[in-house]
Coordinates of C-alpha atoms in Angstrom, one line a residue:
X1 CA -36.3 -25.2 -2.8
X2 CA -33.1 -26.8 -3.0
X3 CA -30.0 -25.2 -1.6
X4 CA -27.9 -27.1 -2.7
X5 CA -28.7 -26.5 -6.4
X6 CA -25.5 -25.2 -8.4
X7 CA -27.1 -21.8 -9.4
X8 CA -27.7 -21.0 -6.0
X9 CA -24.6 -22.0 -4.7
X10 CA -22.7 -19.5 -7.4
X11 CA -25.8 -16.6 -6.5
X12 CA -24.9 -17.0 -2.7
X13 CA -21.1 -17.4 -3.2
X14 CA -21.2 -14.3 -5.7
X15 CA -22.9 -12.0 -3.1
X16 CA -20.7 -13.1 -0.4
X17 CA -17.9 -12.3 -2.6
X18 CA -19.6 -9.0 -3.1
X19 CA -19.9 -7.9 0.6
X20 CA -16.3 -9.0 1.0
X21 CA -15.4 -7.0 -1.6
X22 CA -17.0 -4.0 0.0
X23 CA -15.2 -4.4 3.0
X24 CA -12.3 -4.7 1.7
X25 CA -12.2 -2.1 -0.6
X26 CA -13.0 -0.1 2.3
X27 CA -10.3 -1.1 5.1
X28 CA -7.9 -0.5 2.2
X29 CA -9.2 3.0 1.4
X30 CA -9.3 4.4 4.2
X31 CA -5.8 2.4 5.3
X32 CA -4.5 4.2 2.2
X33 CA -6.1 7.5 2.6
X34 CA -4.2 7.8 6.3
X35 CA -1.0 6.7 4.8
X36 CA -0.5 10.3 2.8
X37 CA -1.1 12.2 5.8
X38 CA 2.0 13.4 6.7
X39 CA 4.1 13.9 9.9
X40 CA 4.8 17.4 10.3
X41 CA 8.0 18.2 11.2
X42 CA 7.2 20.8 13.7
X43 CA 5.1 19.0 16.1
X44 CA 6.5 17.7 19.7
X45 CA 5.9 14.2 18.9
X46 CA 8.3 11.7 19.8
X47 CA 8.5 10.4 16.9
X48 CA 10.2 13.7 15.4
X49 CA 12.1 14.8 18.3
X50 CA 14.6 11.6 18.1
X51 CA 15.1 9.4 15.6
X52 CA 16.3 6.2 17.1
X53 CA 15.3 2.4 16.9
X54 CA 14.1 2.7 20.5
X55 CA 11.7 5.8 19.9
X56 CA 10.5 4.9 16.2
X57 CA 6.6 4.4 16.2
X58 CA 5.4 1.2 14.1
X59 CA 6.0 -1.1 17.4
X60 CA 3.3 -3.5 18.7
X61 CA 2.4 -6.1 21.3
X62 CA 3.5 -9.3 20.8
X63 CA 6.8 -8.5 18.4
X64 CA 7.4 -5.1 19.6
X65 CA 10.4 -3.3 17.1
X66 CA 10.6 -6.4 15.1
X67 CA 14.3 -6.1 13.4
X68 CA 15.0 -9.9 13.7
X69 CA 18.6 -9.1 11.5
X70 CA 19.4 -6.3 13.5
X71 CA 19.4 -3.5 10.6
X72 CA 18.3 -0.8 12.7
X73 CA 20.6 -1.6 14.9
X74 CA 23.8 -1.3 12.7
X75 CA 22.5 1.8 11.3
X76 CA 23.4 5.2 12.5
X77 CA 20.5 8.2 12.3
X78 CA 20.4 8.9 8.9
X79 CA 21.0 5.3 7.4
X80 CA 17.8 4.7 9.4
X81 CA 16.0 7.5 8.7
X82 CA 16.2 6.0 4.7
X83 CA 14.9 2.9 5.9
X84 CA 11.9 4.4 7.6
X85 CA 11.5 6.5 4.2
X86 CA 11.9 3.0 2.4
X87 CA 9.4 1.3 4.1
X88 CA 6.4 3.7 4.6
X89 CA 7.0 5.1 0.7
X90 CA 6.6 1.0 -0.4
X91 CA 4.0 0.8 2.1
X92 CA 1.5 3.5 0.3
X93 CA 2.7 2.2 -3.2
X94 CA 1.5 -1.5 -1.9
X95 CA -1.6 -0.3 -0.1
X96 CA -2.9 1.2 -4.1
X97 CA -1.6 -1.7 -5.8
X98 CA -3.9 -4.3 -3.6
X99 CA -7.1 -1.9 -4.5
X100 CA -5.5 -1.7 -7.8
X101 CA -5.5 -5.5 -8.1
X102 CA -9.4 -5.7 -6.8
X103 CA -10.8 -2.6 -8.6
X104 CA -9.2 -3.6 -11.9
X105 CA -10.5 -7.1 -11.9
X106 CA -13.5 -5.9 -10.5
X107 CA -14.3 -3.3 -13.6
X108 CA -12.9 -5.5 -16.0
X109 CA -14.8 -5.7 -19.3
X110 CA -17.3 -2.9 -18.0
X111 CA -15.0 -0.3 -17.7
X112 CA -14.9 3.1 -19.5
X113 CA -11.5 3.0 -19.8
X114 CA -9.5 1.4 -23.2
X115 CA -13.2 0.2 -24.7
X116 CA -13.5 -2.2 -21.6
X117 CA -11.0 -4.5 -23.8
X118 CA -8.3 -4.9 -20.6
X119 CA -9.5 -8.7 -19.5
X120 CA -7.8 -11.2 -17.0
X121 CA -5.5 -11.5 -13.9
X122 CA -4.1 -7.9 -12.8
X123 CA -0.8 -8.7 -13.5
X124 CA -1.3 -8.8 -17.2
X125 CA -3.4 -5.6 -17.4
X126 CA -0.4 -3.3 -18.0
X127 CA 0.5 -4.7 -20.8
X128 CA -2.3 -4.5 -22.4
X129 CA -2.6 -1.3 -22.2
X130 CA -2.8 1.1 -25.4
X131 CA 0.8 2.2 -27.0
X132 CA 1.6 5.3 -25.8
X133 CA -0.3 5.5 -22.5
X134 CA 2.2 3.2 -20.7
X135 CA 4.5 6.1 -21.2
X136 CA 2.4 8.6 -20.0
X137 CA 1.8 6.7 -16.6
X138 CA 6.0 6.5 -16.5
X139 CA 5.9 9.7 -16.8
X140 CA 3.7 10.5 -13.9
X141 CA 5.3 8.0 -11.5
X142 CA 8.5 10.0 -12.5
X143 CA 7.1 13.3 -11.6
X144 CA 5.8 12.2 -8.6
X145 CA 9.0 10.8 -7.6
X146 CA 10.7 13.8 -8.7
X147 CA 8.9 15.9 -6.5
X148 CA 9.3 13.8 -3.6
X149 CA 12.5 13.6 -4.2
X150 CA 13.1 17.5 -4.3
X151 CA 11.2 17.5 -1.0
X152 CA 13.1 15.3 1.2
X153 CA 16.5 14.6 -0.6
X154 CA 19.9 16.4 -0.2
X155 CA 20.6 17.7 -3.9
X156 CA 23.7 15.4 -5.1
X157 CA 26.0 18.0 -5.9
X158 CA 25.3 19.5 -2.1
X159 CA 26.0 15.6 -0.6
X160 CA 29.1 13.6 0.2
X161 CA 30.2 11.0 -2.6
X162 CA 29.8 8.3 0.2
X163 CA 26.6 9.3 1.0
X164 CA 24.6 9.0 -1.3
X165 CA 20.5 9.1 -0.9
X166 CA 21.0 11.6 2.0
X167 CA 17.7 12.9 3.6
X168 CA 17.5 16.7 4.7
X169 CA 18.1 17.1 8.2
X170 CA 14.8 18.5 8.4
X171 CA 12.2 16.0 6.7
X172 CA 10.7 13.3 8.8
X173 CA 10.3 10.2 6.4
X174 CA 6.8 10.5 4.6
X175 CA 6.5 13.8 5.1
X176 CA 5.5 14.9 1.4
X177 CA 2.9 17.6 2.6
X178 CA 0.0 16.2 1.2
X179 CA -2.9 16.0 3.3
X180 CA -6.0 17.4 1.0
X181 CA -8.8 15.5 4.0
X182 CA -7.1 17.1 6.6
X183 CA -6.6 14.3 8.5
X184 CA -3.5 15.0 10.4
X185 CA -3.9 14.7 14.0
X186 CA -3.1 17.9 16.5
X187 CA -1.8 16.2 19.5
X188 CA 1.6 14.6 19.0
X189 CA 0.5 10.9 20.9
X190 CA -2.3 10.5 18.4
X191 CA 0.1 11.7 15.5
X192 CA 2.6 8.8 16.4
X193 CA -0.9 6.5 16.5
X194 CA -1.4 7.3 13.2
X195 CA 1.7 6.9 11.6
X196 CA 1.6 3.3 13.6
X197 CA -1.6 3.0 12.0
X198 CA 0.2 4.0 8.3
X199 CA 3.2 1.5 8.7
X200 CA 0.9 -1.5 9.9
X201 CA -1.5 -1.3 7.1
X202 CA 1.5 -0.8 4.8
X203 CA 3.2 -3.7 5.8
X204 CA 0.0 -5.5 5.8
X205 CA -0.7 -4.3 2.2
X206 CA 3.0 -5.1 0.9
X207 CA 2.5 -9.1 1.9
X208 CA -0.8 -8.7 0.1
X209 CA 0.7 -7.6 -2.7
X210 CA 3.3 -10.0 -2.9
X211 CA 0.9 -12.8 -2.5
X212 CA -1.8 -11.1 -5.1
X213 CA 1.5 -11.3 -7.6
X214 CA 2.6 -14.7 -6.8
X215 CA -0.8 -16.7 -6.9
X216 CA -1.4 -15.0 -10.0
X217 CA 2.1 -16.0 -11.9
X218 CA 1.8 -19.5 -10.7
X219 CA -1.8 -20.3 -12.5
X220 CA -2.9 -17.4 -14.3
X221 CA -6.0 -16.7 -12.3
X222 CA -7.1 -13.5 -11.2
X223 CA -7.4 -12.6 -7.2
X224 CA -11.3 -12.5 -7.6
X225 CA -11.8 -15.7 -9.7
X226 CA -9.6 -17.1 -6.7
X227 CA -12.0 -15.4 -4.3
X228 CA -15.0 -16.5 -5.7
X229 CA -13.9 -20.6 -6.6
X230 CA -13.3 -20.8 -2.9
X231 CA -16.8 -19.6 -1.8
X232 CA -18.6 -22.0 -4.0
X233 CA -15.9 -25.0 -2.8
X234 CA -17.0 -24.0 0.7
X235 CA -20.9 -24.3 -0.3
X236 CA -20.0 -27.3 -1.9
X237 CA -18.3 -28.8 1.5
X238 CA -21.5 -27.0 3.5
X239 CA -18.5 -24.9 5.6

């Protein structure tokens, strides 16, 4: 039997793409499953005690606190404290959106959802959705930012003019109190682990999604169809 044989080659590149997807879809998961378990503010950890560059978690081996323009260091505790808010709130948004971009390309034509009518590259589903139901998922996204907001935000008329975006003194950045696996660690060193955990694979999953949205607007392919032309030109090249 010949291996070489074009509908092998697409049969053996299709289940590798298959397993691949599995794993994926998994390490993402579970990266954005730990991302929502919070940091509660009344632990010991070092990570709540002081807020400063030099005790933040989120710092490997080899680039250590990696703030090459020197942001954290110009910022006093509260102007940081919004950037570590900033960055582990676009983390977990970027985490769903690259399971987002494989699910939805996955499902696509076979799903139970619009008649199975939304087709093609991620970036294009939204707009195809039905009229009406794009405003009920703005609407969600607003309450959900509403209530995160009313968790960890100074009310504006309670805050300084020049200050705006102030966090309460006592929220730790991600701390929304959502944690439905109880998941959150005990002991304050593995707590700091896992919010290290949450910030790499959020930073991991926000270069993702960039690159998912970029390869996509520059030839109109989906991730997947991207994915799966590159196993058969490695079959093709025997690599």
């Amino acid at each position: 039997q010949d291996l070489h044989h074009p509908n092998l080659i697409i049969f053996h590149s299709q289940l590798h793409l298959n397993k691949m997807m599995k794993l994926t879809l998994t390490t993402l998961l579970v990266g954005s499953a730990t991302a929502f378990a919070p940091a509660s503010t009344a632990r010991t950890s070092t990570a709540m005690n002081a807020f400063s560059a030099d005790d933040l978690p989120g710092a490997l081996a080899p680039m250590g606190f990696f703030d090459p323009l020197g942001f954290a260091a110009k910022a006093d505790e509260k102007t940081l404290k919004r950037y570590r808010e900033a960055e582990v709130t676009h983390g977990r948004v970027a985490m769903l959106a690259a399971v987002g971009f494989l699910v939805g390309e996955a499902v696509e034509g076979s799903s139970f959802l619009f008649d199975a009518q939304i087709s093609g590259p991620a970036i294009t589903h939204f707009t195809q959705v039905p009229d009406g139901w794009d405003a009920l998922i703005i609407t969600f996204i607003g309450a959900a930012e509403a209530q995160r907001a009313q968790i960890g935000w100074v009310d504006p008329a309670d805050a300084s003019y020049d200050q705006p975006g102030l966090l309460r003194d006592d929220y730790y950045p991600g701390d929304i109190g959502f944690d439905p696996l109880g998941i959150k660690p005990e002991d304050p060193e593995e707590l700091d682990l896992m919010i290290t955990k949450e910030l790499q694979n959020g930073r991991l999953a926000m270069l993702a999604a960039a690159g998912f949205l970029a390869q996509e607007a520059v030839d109109g392919e989906g991730i997947l169809q991207h994915f799966q032309t590159a196993m058969i030109e490695s079959a093709d090249l025997g690599l």
